[in-house]
Amino acid sequence: MPLSITTDPAITTDPASRRAELIDWLGGILDMSSVERASCDASFRSYYRVESTAGYRIAMDAPPQMEDCRPFVAIGELLRRANLRVPALYAQDIERGFLLLEDLGHRSYFDILDEDNADALYEAAISSIVAMQCRIPAARVPPFDATLLRTELDLFTDWFLAEHLRIDLPRDLRSAVVECFDDLIRICLEQPRVFVHRDYHSRNLMAMADRSLGVDSKATTRSQAISQTRQGSTPPLSPGIIDFQDAVAGPITYDAVSLLRDAYIRWPAERVRRWVDRIHELSVAHRLIPADRARFHRWFDLTGIQRHLKIVGIFARLWHRDAKARYLDDIPPVLAYLAEIAPLYQESEAIAHLLEGFDLAEREKEARQRILAEKEVVST
């Protein structure tokens, strides 16, 4: 059982004070030699790599006024019980928002993926998706319902169109976009409901030690992957999974979209199609879905549009609300996905017209250049 330390302190939000408080907390648990910033993400959480006599650890600082550690703890336990590779939890102070976690290393999928190892690494990631869906009951996590899906879609209109591009849609196009949102929500809800990580992409999958690229790095065979998932074992190359606190019960294609139409790394369409076929094959083998490959691809594409509209809105909000500029450069690849897929389906026709009619890619480029130039002036 993880060590639990609970107190009732006056919670601070000042970064320097938070760091000092975190180090003081860690000092009561570990014999430390160094504490260095490891990363921060799109949330208000910060992560530190702690070197100690016990080895390396990761300390999470999640200010309680902005973040709640309890979902991370609870969902991490669900994933561990399902024999998925997630960080061990060594200590927690929920009231102050501090967790001490296993260090899964420095290398994410994003850091190491290339043409040669992609099939092996994605095979492992796909096997883990199906394992999550098979082993964790959807009822154990909150529902990805129509209200939440619409809230996500509204990020696109409120933060990207209105705030970032300063576009006021004409009434007829606004109505068409709302109708499109209705269709996307319907398509998400008509799919089998499973455990969904929700941010299952290359930056949240850790390449574990040398197993990911060693001499045995060939993709798991199909029969082996199916057998391992049924038996509850962890397949070779199984990625370390992080950032899982927002897991929900949602559409079966959602994590596949997160992985294969990643905002941070792009693959040729034909290669993505083969990987989608692989997910479909495993899902059918586990009786998660019927053997209707065309419908699965349709679900995958349209669920991807819902996710990418949300992502564009989030990336815009991260600058305009949170002053995090580094996500601005990630908007164009996501718009490119939308421009590629939206024209293929009647349900997303309004998005295709919006992208083309308002030349969103060019307007976004101009907005981003203006913001970065203004930021540079301020910093000097």
PDB file of N, CA and C in Angstrom, residues 151-199:
ATOM      1  N   THR A 151     -19.598  20.119 -24.689  1.00  0.00           N
ATOM      2  CA  THR A 151     -18.710  21.084 -24.030  1.00  0.00           C
ATOM      3  C   THR A 151     -17.357  21.120 -24.731  1.00  0.00           C
ATOM      4  N   GLU A 152     -16.855  19.933 -25.114  1.00  0.00           N
ATOM      5  CA  GLU A 152     -15.583  19.878 -25.834  1.00  0.00           C
ATOM      6  C   GLU A 152     -15.684  20.555 -27.196  1.00  0.00           C
ATOM      7  N   LEU A 153     -16.751  20.298 -27.925  1.00  0.00           N
ATOM      8  CA  LEU A 153     -16.917  20.900 -29.243  1.00  0.00           C
ATOM      9  C   LEU A 153     -17.052  22.423 -29.157  1.00  0.00           C
ATOM     10  N   ASP A 154     -17.672  22.892 -28.099  1.00  0.00           N
ATOM     11  CA  ASP A 154     -17.826  24.341 -27.925  1.00  0.00           C
ATOM     12  C   ASP A 154     -16.480  25.044 -27.753  1.00  0.00           C
ATOM     13  N   LEU A 155     -15.449  24.304 -27.344  1.00  0.00           N
ATOM     14  CA  LEU A 155     -14.109  24.898 -27.250  1.00  0.00           C
ATOM     15  C   LEU A 155     -13.646  25.408 -28.609  1.00  0.00           C
ATOM     16  N   PHE A 156     -14.027  24.699 -29.654  1.00  0.00           N
ATOM     17  CA  PHE A 156     -13.631  25.100 -31.004  1.00  0.00           C
ATOM     18  C   PHE A 156     -14.249  26.440 -31.379  1.00  0.00           C
ATOM     19  N   THR A 157     -15.555  26.593 -31.169  1.00  0.00           N
ATOM     20  CA  THR A 157     -16.216  27.843 -31.557  1.00  0.00           C
ATOM     21  C   THR A 157     -15.858  28.986 -30.609  1.00  0.00           C
ATOM     22  N   ASP A 158     -15.768  28.697 -29.309  1.00  0.00           N
ATOM     23  CA  ASP A 158     -15.555  29.761 -28.332  1.00  0.00           C
ATOM     24  C   ASP A 158     -14.101  30.242 -28.286  1.00  0.00           C
ATOM     25  N   TRP A 159     -13.160  29.304 -28.294  1.00  0.00           N
ATOM     26  CA  TRP A 159     -11.757  29.677 -28.099  1.00  0.00           C
ATOM     27  C   TRP A 159     -10.975  29.788 -29.399  1.00  0.00           C
ATOM     28  N   PHE A 160     -11.248  28.917 -30.365  1.00  0.00           N
ATOM     29  CA  PHE A 160     -10.481  28.995 -31.613  1.00  0.00           C
ATOM     30  C   PHE A 160     -11.084  30.015 -32.571  1.00  0.00           C
ATOM     31  N   LEU A 161     -12.367  29.853 -32.891  1.00  0.00           N
ATOM     32  CA  LEU A 161     -12.966  30.774 -33.851  1.00  0.00           C
ATOM     33  C   LEU A 161     -13.130  32.178 -33.265  1.00  0.00           C
ATOM     34  N   ALA A 162     -13.814  32.267 -32.137  1.00  0.00           N
ATOM     35  CA  ALA A 162     -14.143  33.590 -31.598  1.00  0.00           C
ATOM     36  C   ALA A 162     -12.943  34.291 -30.972  1.00  0.00           C
ATOM     37  N   GLU A 163     -12.205  33.584 -30.111  1.00  0.00           N
ATOM     38  CA  GLU A 163     -11.123  34.238 -29.367  1.00  0.00           C
ATOM     39  C   GLU A 163      -9.833  34.307 -30.185  1.00  0.00           C
ATOM     40  N   HIS A 164      -9.452  33.208 -30.801  1.00  0.00           N
ATOM     41  CA  HIS A 164      -8.153  33.154 -31.482  1.00  0.00           C
ATOM     42  C   HIS A 164      -8.195  33.831 -32.854  1.00  0.00           C
ATOM     43  N   LEU A 165      -9.238  33.524 -33.656  1.00  0.00           N
ATOM     44  CA  LEU A 165      -9.329  34.083 -35.002  1.00  0.00           C
ATOM     45  C   LEU A 165     -10.268  35.278 -35.100  1.00  0.00           C
ATOM     46  N   ARG A 166     -11.024  35.520 -34.032  1.00  0.00           N
ATOM     47  CA  ARG A 166     -11.944  36.659 -33.989  1.00  0.00           C
ATOM     48  C   ARG A 166     -12.956  36.594 -35.127  1.00  0.00           C
ATOM     49  N   ILE A 167     -13.492  35.402 -35.332  1.00  0.00           N
ATOM     50  CA  ILE A 167     -14.497  35.172 -36.368  1.00  0.00           C
ATOM     51  C   ILE A 167     -15.875  35.101 -35.734  1.00  0.00           C
ATOM     52  N   ASP A 168     -16.794  35.867 -36.265  1.00  0.00           N
ATOM     53  CA  ASP A 168     -18.206  35.803 -35.869  1.00  0.00           C
ATOM     54  C   ASP A 168     -18.957  35.144 -37.022  1.00  0.00           C
ATOM     55  N   LEU A 169     -19.336  33.887 -36.826  1.00  0.00           N
ATOM     56  CA  LEU A 169     -19.955  33.130 -37.911  1.00  0.00           C
ATOM     57  C   LEU A 169     -21.312  33.716 -38.292  1.00  0.00           C
ATOM     58  N   PRO A 170     -21.622  33.761 -39.578  1.00  0.00           N
ATOM     59  CA  PRO A 170     -22.978  34.147 -39.993  1.00  0.00           C
ATOM     60  C   PRO A 170     -23.983  33.113 -39.482  1.00  0.00           C
ATOM     61  N   ARG A 171     -25.236  33.544 -39.346  1.00  0.00           N
ATOM     62  CA  ARG A 171     -26.242  32.711 -38.694  1.00  0.00           C
ATOM     63  C   ARG A 171     -26.424  31.362 -39.380  1.00  0.00           C
ATOM     64  N   ASP A 172     -26.444  31.337 -40.720  1.00  0.00           N
ATOM     65  CA  ASP A 172     -26.689  30.075 -41.404  1.00  0.00           C
ATOM     66  C   ASP A 172     -25.548  29.088 -41.190  1.00  0.00           C
ATOM     67  N   LEU A 173     -24.316  29.576 -41.208  1.00  0.00           N
ATOM     68  CA  LEU A 173     -23.180  28.680 -40.995  1.00  0.00           C
ATOM     69  C   LEU A 173     -23.107  28.244 -39.542  1.00  0.00           C
ATOM     70  N   ARG A 174     -23.457  29.145 -38.633  1.00  0.00           N
ATOM     71  CA  ARG A 174     -23.481  28.778 -37.219  1.00  0.00           C
ATOM     72  C   ARG A 174     -24.473  27.639 -36.981  1.00  0.00           C
ATOM     73  N   SER A 175     -25.634  27.722 -37.628  1.00  0.00           N
ATOM     74  CA  SER A 175     -26.631  26.655 -37.499  1.00  0.00           C
ATOM     75  C   SER A 175     -26.115  25.349 -38.087  1.00  0.00           C
ATOM     76  N   ALA A 176     -25.411  25.435 -39.214  1.00  0.00           N
ATOM     77  CA  ALA A 176     -24.864  24.230 -39.844  1.00  0.00           C
ATOM     78  C   ALA A 176     -23.798  23.585 -38.961  1.00  0.00           C
ATOM     79  N   VAL A 177     -22.995  24.409 -38.302  1.00  0.00           N
ATOM     80  CA  VAL A 177     -21.965  23.881 -37.403  1.00  0.00           C
ATOM     81  C   VAL A 177     -22.614  23.199 -36.200  1.00  0.00           C
ATOM     82  N   VAL A 178     -23.646  23.791 -35.651  1.00  0.00           N
ATOM     83  CA  VAL A 178     -24.359  23.174 -34.538  1.00  0.00           C
ATOM     84  C   VAL A 178     -24.949  21.830 -34.958  1.00  0.00           C
ATOM     85  N   GLU A 179     -25.512  21.771 -36.151  1.00  0.00           N
ATOM     86  CA  GLU A 179     -26.066  20.510 -36.665  1.00  0.00           C
ATOM     87  C   GLU A 179     -24.955  19.477 -36.829  1.00  0.00           C
ATOM     88  N   CYS A 180     -23.802  19.919 -37.296  1.00  0.00           N
ATOM     89  CA  CYS A 180     -22.652  19.024 -37.410  1.00  0.00           C
ATOM     90  C   CYS A 180     -22.259  18.487 -36.037  1.00  0.00           C
ATOM     91  N   PHE A 181     -22.220  19.354 -35.034  1.00  0.00           N
ATOM     92  CA  PHE A 181     -21.890  18.918 -33.668  1.00  0.00           C
ATOM     93  C   PHE A 181     -22.892  17.863 -33.195  1.00  0.00           C
ATOM     94  N   ASP A 182     -24.175  18.085 -33.491  1.00  0.00           N
ATOM     95  CA  ASP A 182     -25.198  17.101 -33.107  1.00  0.00           C
ATOM     96  C   ASP A 182     -24.891  15.737 -33.718  1.00  0.00           C
ATOM     97  N   ASP A 183     -24.512  15.739 -35.000  1.00  0.00           N
ATOM     98  CA  ASP A 183     -24.218  14.479 -35.684  1.00  0.00           C
ATOM     99  C   ASP A 183     -22.977  13.804 -35.099  1.00  0.00           C
ATOM    100  N   LEU A 184     -21.950  14.586 -34.796  1.00  0.00           N
ATOM    101  CA  LEU A 184     -20.727  14.017 -34.231  1.00  0.00           C
ATOM    102  C   LEU A 184     -20.998  13.404 -32.859  1.00  0.00           C
ATOM    103  N   ILE A 185     -21.818  14.071 -32.078  1.00  0.00           N
ATOM    104  CA  ILE A 185     -22.183  13.531 -30.763  1.00  0.00           C
ATOM    105  C   ILE A 185     -22.957  12.232 -30.924  1.00  0.00           C
ATOM    106  N   ARG A 186     -23.903  12.220 -31.858  1.00  0.00           N
ATOM    107  CA  ARG A 186     -24.685  10.998 -32.098  1.00  0.00           C
ATOM    108  C   ARG A 186     -23.779   9.839 -32.487  1.00  0.00           C
ATOM    109  N   ILE A 187     -22.807  10.097 -33.352  1.00  0.00           N
ATOM    110  CA  ILE A 187     -21.910   9.035 -33.819  1.00  0.00           C
ATOM    111  C   ILE A 187     -21.031   8.527 -32.681  1.00  0.00           C
ATOM    112  N   CYS A 188     -20.591   9.409 -31.818  1.00  0.00           N
ATOM    113  CA  CYS A 188     -19.814   8.964 -30.654  1.00  0.00           C
ATOM    114  C   CYS A 188     -20.658   8.101 -29.729  1.00  0.00           C
ATOM    115  N   LEU A 189     -21.915   8.493 -29.539  1.00  0.00           N
ATOM    116  CA  LEU A 189     -22.771   7.778 -28.593  1.00  0.00           C
ATOM    117  C   LEU A 189     -23.296   6.455 -29.144  1.00  0.00           C
ATOM    118  N   GLU A 190     -23.309   6.289 -30.464  1.00  0.00           N
ATOM    119  CA  GLU A 190     -23.830   5.045 -31.026  1.00  0.00           C
ATOM    120  C   GLU A 190     -22.802   3.910 -30.960  1.00  0.00           C
ATOM    121  N   GLN A 191     -21.569   4.226 -30.644  1.00  0.00           N
ATOM    122  CA  GLN A 191     -20.523   3.202 -30.588  1.00  0.00           C
ATOM    123  C   GLN A 191     -20.574   2.440 -29.263  1.00  0.00           C
ATOM    124  N   PRO A 192     -20.042   1.215 -29.237  1.00  0.00           N
ATOM    125  CA  PRO A 192     -19.910   0.511 -27.959  1.00  0.00           C
ATOM    126  C   PRO A 192     -19.130   1.361 -26.964  1.00  0.00           C
ATOM    127  N   ARG A 193     -19.596   1.364 -25.729  1.00  0.00           N
ATOM    128  CA  ARG A 193     -18.964   2.185 -24.691  1.00  0.00           C
ATOM    129  C   ARG A 193     -17.939   1.356 -23.930  1.00  0.00           C
ATOM    130  N   VAL A 194     -16.708   1.865 -23.866  1.00  0.00           N
ATOM    131  CA  VAL A 194     -15.598   1.164 -23.224  1.00  0.00           C
ATOM    132  C   VAL A 194     -14.796   2.147 -22.386  1.00  0.00           C
ATOM    133  N   PHE A 195     -13.839   1.613 -21.619  1.00  0.00           N
ATOM    134  CA  PHE A 195     -12.884   2.469 -20.918  1.00  0.00           C
ATOM    135  C   PHE A 195     -12.064   3.236 -21.950  1.00  0.00           C
ATOM    136  N   VAL A 196     -11.998   4.566 -21.781  1.00  0.00           N
ATOM    137  CA  VAL A 196     -11.262   5.443 -22.692  1.00  0.00           C
ATOM    138  C   VAL A 196     -10.250   6.251 -21.892  1.00  0.00           C
ATOM    139  N   HIS A 197      -8.966   6.116 -22.237  1.00  0.00           N
ATOM    140  CA  HIS A 197      -7.916   6.899 -21.583  1.00  0.00           C
ATOM    141  C   HIS A 197      -8.142   8.382 -21.819  1.00  0.00           C
ATOM    142  N   ARG A 198      -8.430   8.746 -23.065  1.00  0.00           N
ATOM    143  CA  ARG A 198      -8.827  10.076 -23.508  1.00  0.00           C
ATOM    144  C   ARG A 198      -7.670  10.931 -24.027  1.00  0.00           C
ATOM    145  N   ASP A 199      -6.437  10.641 -23.623  1.00  0.00           N
ATOM    146  CA  ASP A 199      -5.272  11.342 -24.173  1.00  0.00           C
ATOM    147  C   ASP A 199      -4.170  10.341 -24.483  1.00  0.00           C
TER     148      ASP A 199
END
